[in-house]
C-alpha positions as CSV (number, residue, x, y, z in Angstrom):
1,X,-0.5,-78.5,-142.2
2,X,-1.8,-78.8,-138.3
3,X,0.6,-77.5,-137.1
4,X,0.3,-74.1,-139.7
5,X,-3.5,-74.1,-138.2
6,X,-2.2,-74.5,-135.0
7,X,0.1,-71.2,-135.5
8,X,-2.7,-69.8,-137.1
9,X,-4.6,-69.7,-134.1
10,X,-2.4,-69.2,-131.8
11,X,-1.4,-65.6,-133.6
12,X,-4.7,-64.8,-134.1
13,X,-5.5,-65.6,-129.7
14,X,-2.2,-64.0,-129.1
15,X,-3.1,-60.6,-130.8
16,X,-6.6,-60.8,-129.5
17,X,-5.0,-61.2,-126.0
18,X,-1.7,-58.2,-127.3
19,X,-5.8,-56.0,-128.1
20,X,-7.6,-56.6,-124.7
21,X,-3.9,-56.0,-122.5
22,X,-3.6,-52.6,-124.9
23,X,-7.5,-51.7,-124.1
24,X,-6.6,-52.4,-120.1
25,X,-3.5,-50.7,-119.8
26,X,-5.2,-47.4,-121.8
27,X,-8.0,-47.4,-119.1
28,X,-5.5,-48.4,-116.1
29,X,-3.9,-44.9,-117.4
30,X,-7.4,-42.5,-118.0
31,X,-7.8,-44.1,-114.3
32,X,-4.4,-43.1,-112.9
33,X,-4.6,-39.7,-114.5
34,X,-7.5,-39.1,-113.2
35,X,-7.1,-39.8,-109.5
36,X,-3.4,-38.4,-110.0
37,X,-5.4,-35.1,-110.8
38,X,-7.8,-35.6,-107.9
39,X,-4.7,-35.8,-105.4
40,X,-2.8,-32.6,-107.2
41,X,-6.4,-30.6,-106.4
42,X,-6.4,-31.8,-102.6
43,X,-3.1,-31.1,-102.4
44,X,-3.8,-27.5,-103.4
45,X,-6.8,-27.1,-101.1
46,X,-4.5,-28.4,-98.6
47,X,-1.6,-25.7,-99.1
48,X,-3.8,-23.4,-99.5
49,X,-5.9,-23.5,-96.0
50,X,-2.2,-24.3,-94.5
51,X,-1.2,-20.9,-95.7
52,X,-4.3,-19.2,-94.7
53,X,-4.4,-20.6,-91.4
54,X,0.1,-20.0,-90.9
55,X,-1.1,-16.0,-92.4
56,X,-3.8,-16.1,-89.9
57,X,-1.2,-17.0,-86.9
58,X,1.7,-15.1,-87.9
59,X,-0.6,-11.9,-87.9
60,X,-1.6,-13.1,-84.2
61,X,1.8,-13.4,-83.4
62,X,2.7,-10.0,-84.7
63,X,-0.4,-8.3,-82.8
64,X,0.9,-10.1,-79.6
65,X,4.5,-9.1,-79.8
66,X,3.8,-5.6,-80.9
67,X,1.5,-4.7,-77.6
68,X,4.2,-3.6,-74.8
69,X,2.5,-4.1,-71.5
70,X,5.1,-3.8,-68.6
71,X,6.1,-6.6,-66.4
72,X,4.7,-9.1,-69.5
73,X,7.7,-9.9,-71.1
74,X,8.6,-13.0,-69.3
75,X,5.0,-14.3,-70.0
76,X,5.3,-13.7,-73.8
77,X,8.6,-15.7,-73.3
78,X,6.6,-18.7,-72.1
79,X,4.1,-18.4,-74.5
80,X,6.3,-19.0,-76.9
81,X,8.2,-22.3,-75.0
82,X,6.9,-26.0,-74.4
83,X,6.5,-26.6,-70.8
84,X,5.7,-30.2,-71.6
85,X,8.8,-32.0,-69.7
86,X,7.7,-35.5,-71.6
87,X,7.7,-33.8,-75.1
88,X,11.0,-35.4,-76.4
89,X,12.8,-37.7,-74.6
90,X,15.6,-37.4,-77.5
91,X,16.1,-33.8,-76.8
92,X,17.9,-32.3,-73.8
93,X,17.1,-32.1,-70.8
94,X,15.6,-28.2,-70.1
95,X,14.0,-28.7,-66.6
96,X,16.6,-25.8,-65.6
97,X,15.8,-23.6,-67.9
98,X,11.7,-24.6,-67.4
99,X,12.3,-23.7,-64.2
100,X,13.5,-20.2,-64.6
101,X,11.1,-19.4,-66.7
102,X,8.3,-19.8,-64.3
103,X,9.9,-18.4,-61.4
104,X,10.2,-15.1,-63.9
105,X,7.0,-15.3,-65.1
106,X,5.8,-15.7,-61.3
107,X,8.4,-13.2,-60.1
108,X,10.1,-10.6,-62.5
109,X,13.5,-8.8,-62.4
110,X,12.8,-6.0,-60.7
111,X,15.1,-2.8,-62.2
């Protein structure tokens, strides 16, 4: 007879306590949804002013390479290279090729 009281009890705390994990885990979800939806939107914001600033570039690029100035090529050339000689010590060494860059961009080929 306790021990039926006991059991009694005990079901009726365990499904109170199987109620209030249900109601947490419910609102542990409308929360995750929600910020999972609030990273999706900066994400798009994100893309979006990557790709307007990368169009914005590339059409500066294409401005640049289309105007033909004489005796300019060698600059455009190290416009486009990394001078930096402590930019990746992983990569290889380019101190050559650095340096004959610069002495055509100082200098060029004379035809």
């Amino acid at each position: 007879m306790i021990q039926a009281v006991v059991s009694t009890q005990s079901t009726g705390e365990i499904a109170a306590r199987d109620a209030e994990a249900e109601a947490l885990k419910s609102e542990w979800k409308a929360e995750a949804a929600k910020e999972l939806d609030a990273w999706h939107a900066k994400q798009l914001e994100v893309l979006a002013k990557n790709k307007a600033g990368n169009r914005e570039a590339q059409e500066a690029f294409f401005k640049d390479m289309q105007e033909a100035k004489p005796g300019q090529q060698w600059e455009k050339i190290c416009k486009l290279c990394d001078f930096n000689p402590k930019s990746n010590r992983n990569a290889r060494d380019t101190a050559r090729m650095r340096s004959l860059f610069l002495q055509l961009k100082q200098t060029p080929l004379v035809r």
